[in-house]
Short mmCIF file of C-alpha atoms and ligand atoms in Angstrom, two decimals:
data_model
loop_
_atom_site.label_atom_id
_atom_site.label_comp_id
_atom_site.label_asym_id
_atom_site.label_seq_id
_atom_site.Cartn_x
_atom_site.Cartn_y
_atom_site.Cartn_z
CA MET A 175 69.60 74.76 110.72
CA LEU A 176 69.77 73.20 106.79
CA ILE A 177 65.67 71.88 107.49
CA LEU A 178 65.00 75.93 108.77
CA LYS A 179 67.21 77.14 105.79
CA GLY A 180 65.42 75.31 103.59
CA THR A 181 61.99 75.92 105.02
CA ILE A 182 62.16 79.15 103.75
CA SER A 183 64.08 78.23 100.23
CA GLN A 184 61.64 76.26 100.09
CA MET A 185 59.02 79.50 100.47
CA GLN A 186 60.33 81.29 98.48
CA ILE A 187 60.69 79.13 96.06
CA GLN A 188 56.81 78.16 95.94
CA LEU A 189 56.46 81.85 95.66
CA ARG A 190 58.01 82.79 93.03
CA GLY A 191 59.17 80.31 91.05
CA TRP A 192 55.72 77.17 90.89
CA THR A 193 54.20 79.64 89.58
CA GLY A 194 54.30 80.59 86.56
CA SER A 195 58.14 81.70 85.96
CA LYS A 196 59.04 81.19 82.48
CA ASN A 197 62.54 78.97 83.80
CA MET A 198 59.98 76.37 85.35
CA PRO A 199 59.01 73.89 83.13
CA LYS A 200 54.90 71.89 84.08
CA LYS A 201 55.53 69.97 87.13
CA GLY A 202 58.68 71.67 88.33
CA PRO A 203 62.59 70.00 87.37
CA LYS A 204 63.28 66.54 87.12
CA VAL A 205 66.75 66.66 88.78
CA VAL A 206 68.95 63.05 87.95
CA VAL A 207 71.72 62.80 90.09
CA ILE A 208 73.87 60.86 88.96
CA GLY A 209 76.55 59.01 91.90
CA ALA A 210 75.61 58.62 94.90
CA GLY A 211 79.54 59.48 97.11
CA ILE A 212 79.03 61.79 99.52
CA ALA A 213 79.21 65.07 96.64
CA GLY A 214 75.80 63.26 94.44
CA VAL A 215 74.38 62.39 98.39
CA GLY A 216 75.12 65.67 99.22
CA ALA A 217 73.27 67.07 96.51
CA ALA A 218 70.86 65.66 96.30
CA GLY A 219 69.67 66.02 100.15
CA LYS A 220 70.22 69.78 100.14
CA LEU A 221 67.50 69.62 96.97
CA LEU A 222 65.23 67.58 98.38
CA THR A 223 64.92 69.47 101.68
CA GLN A 224 65.02 73.29 99.32
CA GLY A 225 61.64 71.90 97.96
CA LEU A 226 62.93 70.29 94.56
CA THR A 227 61.66 67.53 95.56
CA ASP A 228 61.23 65.41 91.96
CA VAL A 229 65.08 63.92 92.68
CA GLN A 230 65.82 60.75 91.22
CA ILE A 231 69.98 59.34 91.86
CA ILE A 232 71.20 56.96 90.05
CA GLU A 233 74.28 54.59 91.14
CA ALA A 234 76.31 52.69 89.44
CA SER A 235 77.12 50.02 92.57
CA SER A 236 75.37 48.23 95.50
CA GLN A 237 75.90 50.26 97.58
CA PRO A 238 75.53 54.21 98.25
CA GLY A 239 79.60 56.07 99.39
CA GLY A 240 82.12 56.20 96.50
CA ARG A 241 84.48 56.68 97.77
CA ILE A 242 84.08 56.17 101.03
CA ARG A 243 83.49 52.88 101.89
CA GLY A 244 83.34 49.97 104.93
CA SER A 245 84.86 46.66 104.51
CA LEU A 246 84.87 43.96 107.19
CA PHE A 247 88.20 42.90 108.01
CA GLY A 248 89.57 41.60 111.31
CA LYS A 249 87.59 41.93 113.95
CA SER A 250 85.71 45.36 112.34
CA THR A 251 84.83 47.62 109.44
CA ILE A 252 88.09 49.60 108.39
CA ASP A 253 87.74 52.37 106.04
CA GLU A 254 89.24 51.74 101.75
CA GLY A 255 88.55 54.39 100.85
CA ALA A 256 88.21 58.57 102.85
CA GLN A 257 88.83 57.92 106.97
CA TYR A 258 90.44 61.31 108.07
CA ILE A 259 88.45 64.62 108.19
CA HIS A 260 91.57 67.28 106.65
CA GLY A 261 91.28 70.86 108.20
CA ALA A 262 89.54 69.83 111.77
CA SER A 263 87.89 73.80 111.64
CA THR A 264 84.15 74.95 111.84
CA LYS A 265 84.40 76.00 108.02
CA ASN A 266 84.64 72.35 107.41
CA PRO A 267 81.27 70.80 106.92
CA VAL A 268 82.06 67.45 106.81
CA TYR A 269 84.05 68.52 110.51
CA GLN A 270 80.87 70.42 111.43
CA LEU A 271 78.62 68.39 110.53
CA ALA A 272 80.69 64.52 112.77
CA LYS A 273 80.16 67.24 115.18
CA GLU A 274 76.31 68.02 115.38
CA HIS A 275 75.85 64.91 114.92
CA ASP A 276 78.14 63.37 118.02
CA LEU A 277 80.31 61.12 115.31
CA LEU A 278 84.14 62.54 117.01
CA GLN A 279 83.32 61.11 120.15
CA GLU A 280 83.60 57.38 118.55
CA THR A 281 87.16 56.31 116.90
CA HIS A 282 87.61 58.16 113.27
CA ASP A 283 87.85 54.82 111.76
CA ARG A 284 83.64 54.45 111.03
CA LEU A 285 83.30 57.81 111.17
CA PHE A 286 82.37 58.93 107.51
CA PRO A 287 80.12 55.58 107.20
CA ASN A 288 78.19 57.01 110.19
CA LEU A 289 78.36 60.36 108.70
CA LEU A 290 76.85 59.25 104.78
CA GLN A 291 73.63 56.81 107.46
CA LYS A 292 73.08 60.65 108.35
CA LEU A 293 73.35 62.47 104.66
CA LEU A 294 71.80 59.25 103.33
CA GLU A 295 68.47 59.87 105.81
CA ALA A 296 67.36 63.25 103.68
CA ILE A 297 66.44 60.79 101.25
CA PRO A 298 63.96 58.21 100.87
CA ARG A 299 64.92 55.24 99.68
CA GLU A 300 62.69 54.95 96.32
CA LYS A 301 65.11 58.26 95.15
CA LEU A 302 67.98 56.12 95.72
CA LEU A 303 69.11 53.51 92.23
CA LEU A 304 71.52 50.96 93.18
CA LYS A 305 73.10 48.61 90.63
CA LYS A 306 72.38 50.99 87.44
CA PRO A 307 75.19 52.34 85.77
CA ILE A 308 75.19 55.01 82.70
CA LYS A 309 76.63 54.36 79.57
CA GLN A 310 75.30 57.54 77.85
CA ILE A 311 74.13 61.58 78.74
CA GLN A 312 72.30 62.89 76.42
CA TRP A 313 71.56 66.17 76.40
CA ASN A 314 70.45 69.65 74.29
CA GLY A 315 67.43 67.55 73.11
CA SER A 316 63.78 67.34 73.40
CA PHE A 317 63.11 64.62 74.53
CA GLU A 318 58.47 63.06 75.30
CA SER A 319 57.92 61.67 78.01
CA GLY A 320 54.71 59.16 78.10
CA GLY A 321 52.73 62.44 78.81
CA SER A 322 53.45 66.06 77.44
CA SER A 323 57.05 66.78 79.62
CA VAL A 324 59.45 67.40 77.00
CA TYR A 325 62.80 67.23 78.76
CA SER A 326 66.68 68.87 77.20
CA VAL A 327 68.76 65.52 78.98
CA ARG A 328 68.10 61.71 78.84
CA VAL A 329 69.96 59.21 80.80
CA VAL A 330 70.29 55.95 79.30
CA CYS A 331 71.31 53.64 81.59
CA GLU A 332 73.51 50.12 80.93
CA ASP A 333 70.13 48.00 81.01
CA GLY A 334 68.44 49.39 78.57
CA ASP A 335 66.64 52.29 80.62
CA HIS A 336 66.03 55.84 79.96
CA ILE A 337 65.76 58.15 81.90
CA LEU A 338 64.84 61.80 81.43
CA ALA A 339 65.12 64.89 82.92
CA ASP A 340 66.13 68.79 83.26
CA HIS A 341 68.73 68.36 85.07
CA ILE A 342 71.55 65.96 85.89
CA ILE A 343 74.36 66.70 88.31
CA VAL A 344 76.81 64.44 87.34
CA SER A 345 79.56 63.40 90.13
CA ILE A 346 81.21 60.67 89.18
CA SER A 347 85.02 60.12 89.81
CA LEU A 348 87.65 62.26 87.57
CA GLY A 349 89.30 58.90 87.09
CA CYS A 350 85.43 57.85 84.80
CA LEU A 351 85.68 60.78 83.48
CA LYS A 352 89.35 60.53 81.41
CA ALA A 353 87.91 56.96 80.78
CA ASN A 354 84.64 57.64 79.24
CA GLY A 355 84.38 61.69 78.60
CA GLN A 356 84.76 61.20 75.36
CA ALA A 357 81.72 58.47 74.85
CA PHE A 358 78.95 59.40 78.27
CA PHE A 359 78.72 62.84 76.37
CA GLN A 360 75.92 63.28 73.57
CA PRO A 361 76.53 65.81 72.31
CA ARG A 362 80.15 65.25 72.58
CA LEU A 363 81.31 67.52 75.66
CA PRO A 364 83.23 70.94 74.30
CA GLU A 365 86.59 71.00 74.27
CA GLN A 366 87.72 72.86 76.68
CA LYS A 367 85.83 70.60 79.14
CA LEU A 368 87.62 67.91 77.58
CA SER A 369 91.45 69.89 78.22
CA ALA A 370 90.18 69.97 81.29
CA ILE A 371 89.61 66.67 81.46
CA GLN A 372 92.44 65.13 80.69
CA SER A 373 94.88 67.78 82.20
CA LEU A 374 93.60 67.53 85.52
CA GLY A 375 95.81 65.40 87.52
CA PHE A 376 94.19 61.97 88.81
CA GLY A 377 95.61 59.80 90.80
CA THR A 378 95.95 55.71 92.69
CA MET A 379 96.34 55.38 96.34
CA ASN A 380 95.95 52.19 97.78
CA LYS A 381 95.84 50.59 100.91
CA ILE A 382 97.16 47.17 102.36
CA TYR A 383 96.04 46.56 105.62
CA LEU A 384 98.05 43.48 108.03
CA GLU A 385 95.92 41.65 110.77
CA TYR A 386 98.53 39.90 113.29
CA GLU A 387 97.85 37.41 116.11
CA THR A 388 100.16 39.31 118.33
CA PRO A 389 101.22 42.21 117.45
CA PHE A 390 105.71 42.17 116.71
CA TRP A 391 105.64 45.91 118.16
CA ASP A 392 104.87 46.71 121.59
CA GLU A 393 102.34 49.55 122.68
CA ASN A 394 104.08 52.33 122.79
CA THR A 395 104.49 52.23 118.70
CA ASP A 396 102.16 53.98 116.97
CA VAL A 397 104.32 53.63 113.24
CA ILE A 398 106.14 52.10 111.94
CA GLY A 399 108.60 53.62 108.87
CA LEU A 400 111.01 51.88 106.67
CA VAL A 401 113.78 53.26 106.18
CA TRP A 402 116.10 52.72 103.01
CA GLU A 403 119.62 53.85 102.86
CA ASP A 404 120.88 53.73 99.80
CA GLU A 405 117.85 56.40 97.89
CA THR A 406 115.06 58.66 98.76
CA PRO A 407 111.92 58.94 96.82
CA PHE A 408 114.04 61.81 94.59
CA SER A 409 117.23 59.50 93.40
CA VAL A 410 114.74 56.64 91.38
CA GLN A 411 114.95 57.89 88.09
CA LYS A 412 113.14 54.70 86.64
CA PRO A 413 110.74 53.06 89.01
CA ASN A 414 110.58 49.31 89.26
CA LEU A 415 107.41 48.11 89.73
CA THR A 416 108.40 44.75 91.48
CA GLU A 417 110.03 46.92 94.02
CA TRP A 418 106.24 48.03 95.09
CA TRP A 419 107.57 47.59 99.14
CA LYS A 420 110.02 50.66 99.38
CA HIS A 421 106.74 52.97 98.66
CA VAL A 422 105.03 52.46 101.66
CA PRO A 423 106.96 54.36 103.47
CA VAL A 424 105.12 53.78 107.13
CA PHE A 425 102.13 51.56 108.97
CA TYR A 426 100.43 52.62 111.30
CA VAL A 427 98.93 51.07 114.24
CA ILE A 428 95.07 51.17 114.21
CA ARG A 429 93.25 51.66 117.07
CA PRO A 430 91.54 50.60 119.11
CA THR A 431 92.41 47.30 119.46
CA GLU A 432 89.46 45.49 121.54
CA ARG A 433 87.33 47.08 118.65
CA TYR A 434 89.89 46.23 115.38
CA GLY A 435 92.47 43.60 117.54
CA HIS A 436 96.06 43.49 115.37
CA VAL A 437 95.86 45.90 112.67
CA LEU A 438 98.89 47.69 110.99
CA VAL A 439 97.48 50.03 107.83
CA GLY A 440 100.34 51.04 105.32
CA THR A 441 99.15 53.08 102.45
CA ILE A 442 101.26 53.56 98.47
CA SER A 443 100.72 55.49 95.36
CA GLY A 444 101.42 56.19 92.48
CA LYS A 445 102.39 54.00 89.16
CA GLU A 446 103.25 50.79 92.46
CA ALA A 447 99.27 51.15 93.96
CA GLU A 448 97.87 50.02 90.63
CA PHE A 449 100.76 47.12 90.49
CA VAL A 450 100.17 46.33 93.60
CA GLU A 451 95.89 45.66 92.90
CA SER A 452 97.11 42.78 90.78
CA LEU A 453 98.67 40.50 92.53
CA ASN A 454 97.83 38.49 95.07
CA PRO A 455 97.19 39.54 98.59
CA GLN A 456 98.98 36.36 99.67
CA GLU A 457 102.27 37.22 98.33
CA VAL A 458 101.60 41.58 100.08
CA ALA A 459 101.29 38.85 102.26
CA SER A 460 104.90 37.40 102.64
CA ARG A 461 106.78 40.74 101.26
CA CYS A 462 105.16 41.94 104.51
CA THR A 463 106.67 39.05 106.90
CA TYR A 464 110.12 38.31 105.05
CA LEU A 465 110.38 42.73 104.91
CA PHE A 466 109.42 43.28 108.85
CA ARG A 467 111.61 40.25 110.36
CA GLN A 468 114.57 41.88 107.81
CA PHE A 469 114.44 44.92 109.24
CA THR A 470 114.09 44.12 112.63
CA GLY A 471 116.15 40.89 112.42
CA ARG A 472 114.03 38.92 114.37
CA SER A 473 113.10 35.93 112.00
CA SER A 474 110.97 34.54 114.73
CA LEU A 475 108.17 37.61 113.51
CA PRO A 476 104.50 35.53 113.29
CA GLU A 477 103.18 35.66 110.21
CA LEU A 478 99.50 37.33 109.29
CA LYS A 479 96.45 36.09 110.37
CA SER A 480 94.83 38.04 107.22
CA VAL A 481 95.70 40.32 104.86
CA TYR A 482 93.53 42.86 101.96
CA VAL A 483 94.64 45.30 99.98
CA THR A 484 92.43 47.93 98.58
CA LYS A 485 92.15 48.00 94.48
CA TRP A 486 90.77 51.66 93.40
CA PHE A 487 92.45 51.71 90.36
CA SER A 488 90.91 48.91 89.24
CA ASN A 489 87.18 49.34 90.22
CA PRO A 490 85.22 50.60 87.23
CA TYR A 491 83.59 53.10 88.64
CA THR A 492 86.51 55.50 90.63
CA ARG A 493 89.36 54.42 88.38
CA GLY A 494 92.39 56.12 90.95
CA SER A 495 91.28 57.21 94.30
CA TYR A 496 91.58 61.57 93.66
CA SER A 497 92.69 64.21 92.34
CA HIS A 498 95.40 66.18 92.04
CA ILE A 499 96.74 69.48 90.42
CA SER A 500 99.23 68.21 88.06
CA ILE A 501 101.62 69.52 85.99
CA THR A 502 99.73 69.59 83.26
CA SER A 503 96.98 71.53 85.18
CA THR A 504 95.60 74.62 86.52
CA GLY A 505 93.00 75.74 88.48
CA ALA A 506 91.40 77.02 86.01
CA MET A 507 91.00 73.53 84.28
CA ILE A 508 88.33 72.50 87.81
CA ASP A 509 86.42 75.62 87.26
CA GLN A 510 85.70 74.25 83.78
CA LEU A 511 85.50 70.90 84.76
CA ALA A 512 82.69 72.58 86.79
CA GLU A 513 80.78 74.89 84.63
CA PRO A 514 77.53 73.42 83.56
CA LEU A 515 76.59 72.26 80.43
CA PRO A 516 75.52 74.09 77.53
CA GLN A 517 77.68 76.81 78.10
CA ALA A 518 77.02 80.55 78.37
CA THR A 519 78.15 80.94 74.51
CA GLU A 520 76.00 77.96 73.20
CA GLY A 521 72.45 77.84 71.54
CA SER A 522 71.36 80.46 73.83
CA SER A 523 68.02 79.60 73.24
CA SER A 524 68.47 75.89 74.41
CA PRO A 525 67.09 75.51 78.57
CA MET A 526 69.75 76.35 80.98
CA LEU A 527 71.37 74.28 83.41
CA GLN A 528 71.75 71.23 81.48
CA VAL A 529 73.98 68.75 82.77
CA LEU A 530 75.99 70.50 86.01
CA PHE A 531 79.42 69.33 87.52
CA ALA A 532 79.68 67.55 91.37
CA GLY A 533 82.22 65.92 92.25
CA GLU A 534 85.39 66.21 94.68
CA ALA A 535 87.57 67.17 90.98
CA THR A 536 85.14 69.71 90.96
CA HIS A 537 86.51 71.52 93.60
CA ARG A 538 89.22 74.49 93.63
CA SER A 539 90.18 74.91 96.35
CA TYR A 540 89.42 71.47 98.76
CA HIS A 541 89.59 68.49 95.80
CA SER A 542 90.84 65.44 96.94
CA THR A 543 88.86 65.87 100.02
CA THR A 544 85.23 64.61 101.41
CA HIS A 545 84.19 67.84 102.66
CA GLY A 546 85.44 69.33 99.14
CA ALA A 547 82.72 66.57 96.90
CA LEU A 548 80.24 67.61 100.04
CA LEU A 549 80.21 71.68 99.50
CA SER A 550 80.65 71.27 95.42
CA GLY A 551 77.32 68.91 95.59
CA TRP A 552 75.64 71.96 97.63
CA ARG A 553 77.15 73.77 94.83
CA GLU A 554 75.33 72.48 92.63
CA ALA A 555 71.42 71.71 94.21
CA THR A 556 71.87 75.60 95.13
CA ARG A 557 72.49 76.69 91.83
CA LEU A 558 69.48 75.23 90.76
CA ILE A 559 67.62 75.90 93.62
CA ASP A 560 69.30 80.24 92.78
CA HIS A 561 67.92 79.43 88.79
CA TYR A 562 64.02 78.61 90.39
CA SER A 563 63.99 80.80 93.36
CA THR A 564 65.62 84.21 92.14
CA LYS A 565 64.00 84.47 88.27
C1 FAD B 888 92.08 55.42 99.79
C2 FAD B 888 91.17 56.80 100.01
C3 FAD B 888 91.69 57.60 101.11
C4 FAD B 888 90.89 58.63 101.01
N1 FAD B 888 90.98 58.87 102.55
C5 FAD B 888 90.28 61.01 102.69
C6 FAD B 888 90.82 60.88 104.25
O1 FAD B 888 91.31 60.41 104.50
N2 FAD B 888 90.00 62.27 104.22
C7 FAD B 888 89.11 62.25 103.02
O2 FAD B 888 88.79 64.03 103.36
N3 FAD B 888 88.97 62.41 101.79
C8 FAD B 888 89.47 60.93 101.85
N4 FAD B 888 89.70 60.67 100.71
C9 FAD B 888 89.09 60.67 98.99
C10 FAD B 888 88.05 61.07 99.48
O3 FAD B 888 87.23 59.22 100.13
C11 FAD B 888 86.74 61.79 97.85
O4 FAD B 888 87.24 63.08 97.90
C12 FAD B 888 85.08 61.47 98.00
O5 FAD B 888 84.74 60.86 99.03
C13 FAD B 888 84.73 61.71 96.36
O6 FAD B 888 83.47 61.50 96.79
P1 FAD B 888 82.60 62.34 95.89
O7 FAD B 888 81.83 62.34 95.73
O8 FAD B 888 82.65 63.27 94.59
O9 FAD B 888 83.30 61.00 94.43
P2 FAD B 888 82.61 59.05 94.66
O10 FAD B 888 82.91 59.22 96.21
O11 FAD B 888 83.53 58.08 93.86
O12 FAD B 888 81.64 58.89 93.85
C14 FAD B 888 80.94 58.37 92.82
C15 FAD B 888 79.86 57.82 92.46
O13 FAD B 888 79.84 57.63 91.66
C16 FAD B 888 79.98 56.22 90.98
N5 FAD B 888 79.69 56.06 88.97
C17 FAD B 888 80.48 55.76 88.73
N6 FAD B 888 80.47 55.57 87.41
C18 FAD B 888 79.11 55.74 87.31
C19 FAD B 888 78.42 55.61 86.48
N7 FAD B 888 78.29 55.04 85.26
N8 FAD B 888 77.07 54.85 86.22
C20 FAD B 888 76.50 55.85 87.63
N9 FAD B 888 77.05 55.38 88.51
C21 FAD B 888 78.24 55.62 88.70
C22 FAD B 888 79.63 55.36 91.81
O14 FAD B 888 80.19 54.24 92.47
C23 FAD B 888 80.42 56.80 92.81
O15 FAD B 888 79.04 55.88 94.07
C24 FAD B 888 90.50 59.24 100.62
C25 FAD B 888 90.71 58.55 99.08
C26 FAD B 888 90.78 57.17 98.88
C27 FAD B 888 89.99 56.71 97.51
C1 NAG B 889 113.48 45.53 89.58
O1 NAG B 889 113.56 44.26 91.27
C2 NAG B 889 113.26 42.92 90.72
C3 NAG B 889 113.38 42.81 92.14
O2 NAG B 889 114.40 43.87 93.48
C4 NAG B 889 114.82 42.92 90.34
O3 NAG B 889 115.62 41.41 90.94
C5 NAG B 889 114.55 43.41 89.42
O4 NAG B 889 116.18 43.07 89.25
C6 NAG B 889 115.05 44.95 89.62
N1 NAG B 889 114.24 45.37 88.08
C7 NAG B 889 115.65 46.26 87.19
C8 NAG B 889 115.74 46.63 86.37
O5 NAG B 889 116.21 46.91 87.60
C1 NAG B 890 72.68 73.28 71.46
O1 NAG B 890 70.64 73.34 71.06
C2 NAG B 890 70.97 74.32 70.40
C3 NAG B 890 69.95 74.80 69.80
O2 NAG B 890 69.34 73.57 68.82
C4 NAG B 890 71.33 74.94 68.99
O3 NAG B 890 72.05 75.61 68.04
C5 NAG B 890 73.51 74.07 69.71
O4 NAG B 890 74.66 74.14 68.79
C6 NAG B 890 73.06 72.46 70.78
N1 NAG B 890 74.29 72.99 71.61
C7 NAG B 890 75.35 71.47 71.38
C8 NAG B 890 76.70 72.12 71.70
O5 NAG B 890 74.79 70.27 70.62
#
């Protein structure tokens, strides 16, 4: 279905765009996508299937996926980031794609790495540059390439390479924009956008995976919760980070056991989640063993076989887990974040749609999710496709 739609638009572009539109640079527009998370991969895939074929994705890490990432743990691969489809409805494109590609039959744990592979199939390998962190985005310029073409955007990579583009789609996390937003953009981002970046919430959620040789729970147990008598999350005035373990509300049993072995996963968020990243995993393991022994009253409870703690906050290419509406933020700020540059008021003579913004945090309704991220990537690809096909 996607491909069919793509073919029609491709024809439209060829008929109405390529031949003499005033928007059309000489050789067809060059689009650079920063970040190969699901938003960036989705955006590039849509551009390619709908006729804008001069596309390059630039990714800092050694693998695509961003916050969709599998890691070897115990007998199998676990999800460090996204794991569940939030809102399994036909309106959810992640659910739709998973259904189309028959991925819902599998245990959900491997769903996202598989789904990402499907999306990556639309992207020729040479269009994806890995291990290429960018350090600056120069926009609103006139950068000449070796030939006669002039581009309005220049991306400067940490290795010194310069990549020119007519349009770039920035899909790096809000956490990275918060940390680097000022320095990344030359000229500076407009005040309103900077203020949206600073005001919108971006927090940390980490996972703690525990593997056991033999389980201490019975085979009907799905969730193990530790209930602290003297406190609720609402009564604690000043968080004591050292007591991070009080912020792991439950541990889930990962199934099926035949594939994963005896594995529990707990989640932790907030400042405590940032704090656990600084701990030695062995320290986390022995604390968990201590707690399970204390709560069950069984001092013979087994030691852990292995432990894994995710580190989304210290990851320089994520700097946290996902966005949220904080007490300082509004929905309008999300739209402000998503607004392309240059904004309508700035220099109407300069080329339109130089810098576009995608990524989970730019989706007003479904921010923080994989489907929000994918929809945001498609939204920005469509913005460019429409720009060339309707004028
Ligand atoms: C622990 C955790 C659990 C989650 N659970 C779920 C869940 O169950 N269901 C769900 O729907 N969602 C979940 N999410 C959220 C979901 O993972 C994200 O919303 C989504 O994957 C974000 O995709 P993205 O493309 O917007 O950003 P990202 O995946 O962050 O992609 C951005 C890319 O940009 C790259 N980048 C950053 N800086 C640079 C640079 N300077 N130069 C070049 N490249 C750069 C990064 O390496 C990254 O690959 C979870 C997230 C986390 C962290
Ligand atoms: C924080 O928790 C640790 C460990 O339980 C405890 O030793 C310490 O006294 C607590 N600090 C404060 C300020 O309550
Ligand atoms: C972009 O360039 C135009 C034309 O040179 C100029 O008028 C405008 O002020 C510039 N905008 C920014 C944000 O630098």
